[in-house]
């Protein structure tokens, strides 16, 4: 039996675009290095009046409009972010207030770049158990606020943005793998790798926000192995072979990771949605941003079989197979 159905998608990006050439004026880097090693050409960076909550709200409004449903019908908001507006309350509650859909469930999920997968699985589980009928699942970040702009090994990699989906609980008539809905999800974490990707601050340790620290090459190696593994698990669970997949919508960290993962699974690179060139790594926002981009430009169509996947700090990683 299939899980929750995806009714609509939306996304939002900050107004300001920062090119690689502009970054090369601030740190010792070049457009050539960034494009060759990552595939990134530009990123959107939030202005002071743009926050995780404002971007999340704009993405949520776009998803509601796409789904053709009213905010008042949303009983659950799960927002994935590592860059909340405040330490508390959850940014999801700010989005809820801005949308005017008070009284339902609203909370944040912290799983960094895998946050959207964690949020989607959590929302799907709550919808299946009848805690709500409709949900907004949002990935939203202002990673620019936790970057060390002197550190060329990290500051060129990330961007800001938000993506959202509207999910509806499966009906009593939910069908098999041809029916629209979430067909299978797997999540993992391995806290032993904390020091490879973390933020060196926080309320309970330094009482500061801190900056992103990453040992990139090590993260890269783990990402390819972990992602290939979880994709296989989800396919096995759903009883589907990799050549039946119409589109892979991966976390957008590095074009080379996308290529290597697709190759390991024998999936053609033409089936992989790539937005890292335009958005860079937007952490929890990257999967829903890429999904919305590919739906709106007509690539992903109703009935398509779509695999979402992500890996990030923690480490955390996961994948979800959806019939659109
Ligand atoms: O979203 C969460 C998951 N995150 C990821 O998946 C990120 C995974 N890692 C990566 O994407 C890549 O490892 C990076 C893009 C971060 C780095 O690429 P790399 O090919 O692994 O490069 P490297 O770190 O091995 O650095 C190669 C060289 C070094 O110089 P030396 O030691 O060879 O002289 C770096 O100092 O490139 C140098 N370098 C730079 N040069 C110009 C590092 N950053 C830069 C830069 N501009 N921005």
XYZ file of C-alpha atoms and ligand atoms in Angstrom:
372
model
C 0.000 0.000 0.000
C 1.352 3.448 -0.932
C 1.943 6.246 1.570
C 1.028 9.914 1.534
C 0.415 11.648 -1.796
C 2.258 14.714 -3.009
C -0.272 17.386 -4.031
C 2.041 20.261 -4.941
C 5.506 21.792 -4.716
C 6.931 25.286 -4.325
C 10.231 27.042 -3.788
C 11.752 30.416 -3.013
C 15.189 31.911 -3.513
C 16.743 35.089 -2.126
C 16.808 38.046 -4.535
C 20.593 38.384 -4.637
C 22.726 36.141 -6.874
C 26.433 35.819 -6.071
C 28.663 34.483 -8.853
C 31.922 32.583 -8.462
C 33.743 35.614 -9.876
C 32.334 37.771 -7.078
C 33.572 35.271 -4.461
C 37.017 35.259 -6.072
C 37.256 38.937 -5.105
C 36.811 37.985 -1.410
C 38.796 34.734 -1.012
C 41.659 33.005 -2.837
C 39.581 30.988 -5.315
C 38.559 31.040 -8.965
C 35.529 30.342 -11.148
C 37.540 27.542 -12.831
C 38.317 25.738 -9.533
C 34.738 25.972 -8.242
C 33.144 24.819 -11.520
C 35.614 21.978 -12.066
C 35.506 20.604 -8.490
C 31.820 21.191 -7.683
C 29.783 22.216 -10.750
C 28.627 25.370 -8.910
C 28.412 28.584 -10.972
C 26.366 30.811 -8.667
C 24.322 30.813 -5.455
C 21.538 32.969 -3.959
C 22.454 34.751 -0.734
C 19.840 36.182 1.643
C 19.638 39.918 2.259
C 19.113 41.064 5.876
C 15.302 41.135 5.470
C 15.273 37.542 4.134
C 15.363 34.805 6.774
C 14.776 31.063 6.899
C 11.168 31.758 7.955
C 10.447 34.273 5.173
C 11.907 31.968 2.510
C 10.063 28.964 3.981
C 6.788 30.876 4.018
C 7.192 31.949 0.385
C 7.988 28.342 -0.662
C 5.001 27.060 1.355
C 2.645 29.583 -0.296
C 3.862 28.507 -3.737
C 3.326 24.820 -2.846
C -0.196 25.515 -1.532
C -1.056 27.422 -4.733
C 0.362 24.592 -6.864
C -1.686 22.023 -4.909
C -4.783 24.229 -5.097
C -5.450 23.874 -1.373
C -6.026 26.443 1.333
C -3.605 26.991 4.223
C -6.505 26.380 6.617
C -6.523 22.701 5.540
C -2.930 22.165 6.771
C -2.830 20.318 10.095
C 0.907 19.612 10.206
C 4.034 21.589 9.325
C 7.421 19.871 9.488
C 10.308 22.189 8.641
C 13.844 20.938 8.125
C 16.579 23.447 8.845
C 20.002 23.845 10.420
C 19.672 27.633 10.331
C 16.483 28.492 12.265
C 15.454 32.131 12.769
C 15.821 31.665 16.536
C 17.188 28.908 18.782
C 13.521 28.533 19.757
C 10.647 28.472 19.015
C 10.711 26.261 15.951
C 10.762 28.179 12.666
C 7.803 25.991 11.643
C 5.655 27.905 14.141
C 6.627 31.220 12.524
C 5.637 29.819 9.133
C 2.369 28.547 10.612
C 1.557 32.023 11.981
C 2.497 33.709 8.685
C 0.217 31.318 6.766
C -2.603 31.826 9.279
C -3.212 28.108 9.865
C -3.140 28.010 13.667
C -3.762 25.088 15.995
C -2.232 22.168 14.108
C 1.138 20.512 14.691
C 4.312 22.474 13.791
C 7.928 21.623 14.555
C 11.451 21.672 13.128
C 13.678 18.755 12.225
C 17.485 19.016 12.461
C 19.226 16.595 10.120
C 21.183 19.194 8.115
C 21.416 18.267 4.409
C 19.241 15.156 4.901
C 16.681 17.227 6.788
C 14.071 17.212 4.034
C 14.161 13.386 3.818
C 13.803 13.142 7.604
C 10.946 15.694 7.557
C 9.164 13.932 4.697
C 9.365 10.538 6.436
C 8.156 12.049 9.726
C 5.222 13.817 8.072
C 4.300 10.692 6.086
C 4.288 8.621 9.304
C 2.124 11.158 11.160
C -0.315 11.383 8.242
C -0.585 7.585 8.001
C -1.438 7.357 11.696
C -4.190 9.947 11.357
C -2.528 12.783 13.325
C -3.409 15.161 10.449
C -4.926 14.957 6.978
C -2.650 17.382 5.133
C 0.912 18.517 5.758
C 3.437 21.030 4.567
C 6.959 19.620 4.483
C 9.556 22.344 4.090
C 13.336 22.504 3.732
C 14.636 26.030 4.290
C 18.072 27.456 4.988
C 20.091 30.633 5.277
C 23.437 28.829 5.393
C 25.208 32.062 4.416
C 24.707 33.149 8.049
C 26.841 30.273 9.411
C 29.618 30.358 6.817
C 33.143 31.479 7.603
C 33.579 33.881 4.696
C 37.381 33.692 5.132
C 37.419 29.887 4.604
C 37.589 29.167 0.881
C 37.142 25.411 1.449
C 33.534 25.937 2.628
C 32.234 29.426 1.754
C 32.151 28.791 -2.005
C 29.974 25.671 -1.614
C 26.724 26.833 -0.034
C 23.697 28.986 -0.838
C 20.328 29.988 0.648
C 16.792 28.990 -0.349
C 13.660 27.030 0.487
C 11.485 24.324 -1.010
C 8.160 22.881 0.137
C 5.689 20.136 -0.676
C 2.058 19.595 0.279
C 1.370 16.014 1.375
C -2.007 14.369 1.862
C -2.727 11.262 3.943
C -3.337 8.118 1.875
C -7.006 7.369 1.307
C -8.624 4.060 2.207
C -8.421 3.213 -1.511
C -4.606 3.698 -1.748
C -3.230 1.278 -4.338
C 0.048 -0.446 -5.264
C 3.252 0.895 -6.813
C 1.389 2.417 -9.794
C -0.747 4.624 -7.525
C 0.552 8.083 -6.575
C 2.257 8.303 -3.211
C 5.399 7.553 -1.223
C 6.404 3.956 -1.993
C 9.296 3.558 0.419
C 11.706 5.487 2.615
C 14.893 4.638 4.503
C 16.783 6.914 6.916
C 20.151 6.439 8.622
C 22.566 8.240 10.942
C 26.092 7.568 12.181
C 27.161 10.017 14.876
C 30.750 8.736 14.867
C 31.552 11.104 11.995
C 30.636 14.327 13.810
C 34.031 15.953 13.273
C 33.982 15.626 9.490
C 31.084 18.066 9.114
C 29.774 20.255 11.938
C 29.216 23.799 13.182
C 31.713 24.920 15.828
C 29.183 26.707 18.023
C 25.791 26.371 19.661
C 23.676 27.554 22.588
C 24.791 24.848 25.020
C 28.505 24.866 24.195
C 29.832 28.255 23.084
C 26.667 30.366 23.346
C 27.456 31.489 19.793
C 26.000 30.449 16.455
C 29.330 29.137 15.119
C 30.588 28.396 11.611
C 30.462 25.412 9.262
C 33.577 23.203 9.372
C 34.020 20.390 6.852
C 36.680 17.888 5.820
C 35.388 17.811 2.252
C 37.235 14.880 0.682
C 36.290 12.525 3.575
C 32.655 13.619 3.410
C 32.712 13.047 -0.348
C 33.875 9.428 0.050
C 31.244 8.613 2.698
C 28.515 10.322 0.645
C 28.969 8.138 -2.428
C 29.041 4.874 -0.423
C 26.145 5.775 1.913
C 23.901 7.094 -0.853
C 24.411 4.091 -3.117
C 23.604 1.828 -0.140
C 20.395 3.565 0.905
C 19.138 3.819 -2.674
C 19.513 0.057 -3.047
C 17.635 -0.513 0.228
C 14.682 1.630 -0.867
C 14.495 -0.045 -4.282
C 14.569 -3.510 -2.689
C 11.897 -2.556 -0.163
C 9.627 -1.240 -2.941
C 10.422 -4.197 -5.241
C 11.491 -1.842 -8.032
C 14.613 -1.979 -10.196
C 16.796 1.069 -10.816
C 15.936 1.178 -14.541
C 12.264 1.819 -13.686
C 13.187 5.164 -12.062
C 12.213 8.174 -14.193
C 14.060 10.824 -12.165
C 16.562 11.008 -9.332
C 16.336 14.227 -7.308
C 19.482 14.234 -5.173
C 20.810 16.574 -2.535
C 22.857 19.096 -4.485
C 26.274 19.164 -2.815
C 28.615 18.503 -5.686
C 28.026 17.553 -9.330
C 30.758 14.908 -9.019
C 28.887 13.182 -6.140
C 25.716 13.125 -8.272
C 27.600 11.533 -11.179
C 29.425 8.980 -9.008
C 26.229 7.888 -7.213
C 24.250 7.545 -10.460
C 27.101 5.521 -11.977
C 27.248 3.138 -8.978
C 23.535 2.386 -9.448
C 23.668 2.221 -13.233
C 21.281 5.162 -13.577
C 21.792 7.359 -16.638
C 23.064 10.888 -15.801
C 20.214 12.314 -17.963
C 17.759 11.080 -15.318
C 19.457 13.052 -12.525
C 18.054 16.514 -11.758
C 20.953 18.941 -11.331
C 20.492 22.422 -9.854
C 23.802 22.696 -7.998
C 25.109 24.952 -10.800
C 22.445 27.589 -10.001
C 21.689 27.073 -6.290
C 24.935 25.566 -4.868
C 24.422 23.460 -1.727
C 21.321 24.766 0.077
C 21.399 21.960 2.676
C 17.849 20.915 3.695
C 16.351 23.096 0.938
C 18.200 21.493 -1.947
C 16.017 18.412 -2.576
C 12.623 20.216 -2.533
C 14.139 23.112 -4.551
C 15.366 20.690 -7.216
C 12.067 18.766 -7.161
C 10.062 21.960 -7.665
C 12.422 23.145 -10.421
C 12.051 19.881 -12.372
C 8.240 19.790 -11.923
C 7.811 23.368 -13.058
C 10.034 23.036 -16.133
C 7.984 19.997 -17.181
C 10.574 17.252 -16.689
C 8.821 15.499 -13.786
C 5.247 14.597 -14.748
C 2.308 12.915 -12.998
C 2.891 9.155 -12.851
C 6.701 9.450 -12.877
C 8.722 7.389 -10.426
C 11.035 9.767 -8.548
C 13.831 8.948 -6.104
C 14.815 11.614 -3.580
C 18.120 11.191 -1.719
C 20.416 13.163 0.579
C 23.420 12.874 2.872
C 24.859 15.405 5.293
C 26.162 16.379 8.717
C 25.758 13.876 11.538
C 26.296 11.919 9.359
C 22.665 11.510 8.361
C 21.396 10.120 5.075
C 18.253 8.804 3.496
C 16.188 8.206 0.375
C 12.528 8.151 -0.550
C 10.784 6.737 -3.628
C 7.645 8.567 -4.767
C 5.094 7.927 -7.518
C 4.062 11.439 -8.616
O 26.144 18.772 1.960
C 26.762 17.912 2.850
C 27.637 17.002 2.168
N 28.790 17.728 1.666
C 29.432 17.230 0.669
O 29.002 16.227 0.167
C 30.716 17.864 0.243
C 31.670 16.784 -0.160
N 32.968 17.244 -0.588
C 33.193 17.928 -1.732
O 32.271 18.270 -2.432
C 34.622 18.173 -2.140
O 35.487 17.435 -1.323
C 35.019 19.675 -2.076
C 34.338 20.438 -3.182
C 34.662 20.246 -0.729
C 36.527 19.811 -2.289
O 36.912 19.231 -3.517
P 38.170 18.242 -3.588
O 38.345 17.877 -4.990
O 37.907 17.159 -2.591
O 39.340 19.189 -3.164
P 40.325 19.142 -1.905
O 39.595 19.504 -0.663
O 41.068 17.844 -1.937
O 41.310 20.311 -2.265
C 42.179 20.262 -3.418
C 42.996 21.520 -3.448
C 43.683 21.828 -2.121
O 44.946 22.381 -2.411
P 46.282 21.463 -2.327
O 46.336 20.976 -0.904
O 46.061 20.360 -3.318
O 47.346 22.431 -2.700
C 42.809 22.884 -1.507
O 43.513 23.725 -0.618
O 42.149 22.659 -3.713
C 42.360 23.663 -2.717
N 41.106 24.370 -2.497
C 40.724 25.421 -3.241
N 41.321 26.061 -4.259
C 40.635 27.087 -4.816
C 40.143 24.111 -1.579
N 39.127 24.989 -1.717
C 39.470 25.807 -2.742
C 38.832 26.900 -3.359
N 39.444 27.505 -4.379
N 37.617 27.338 -2.969
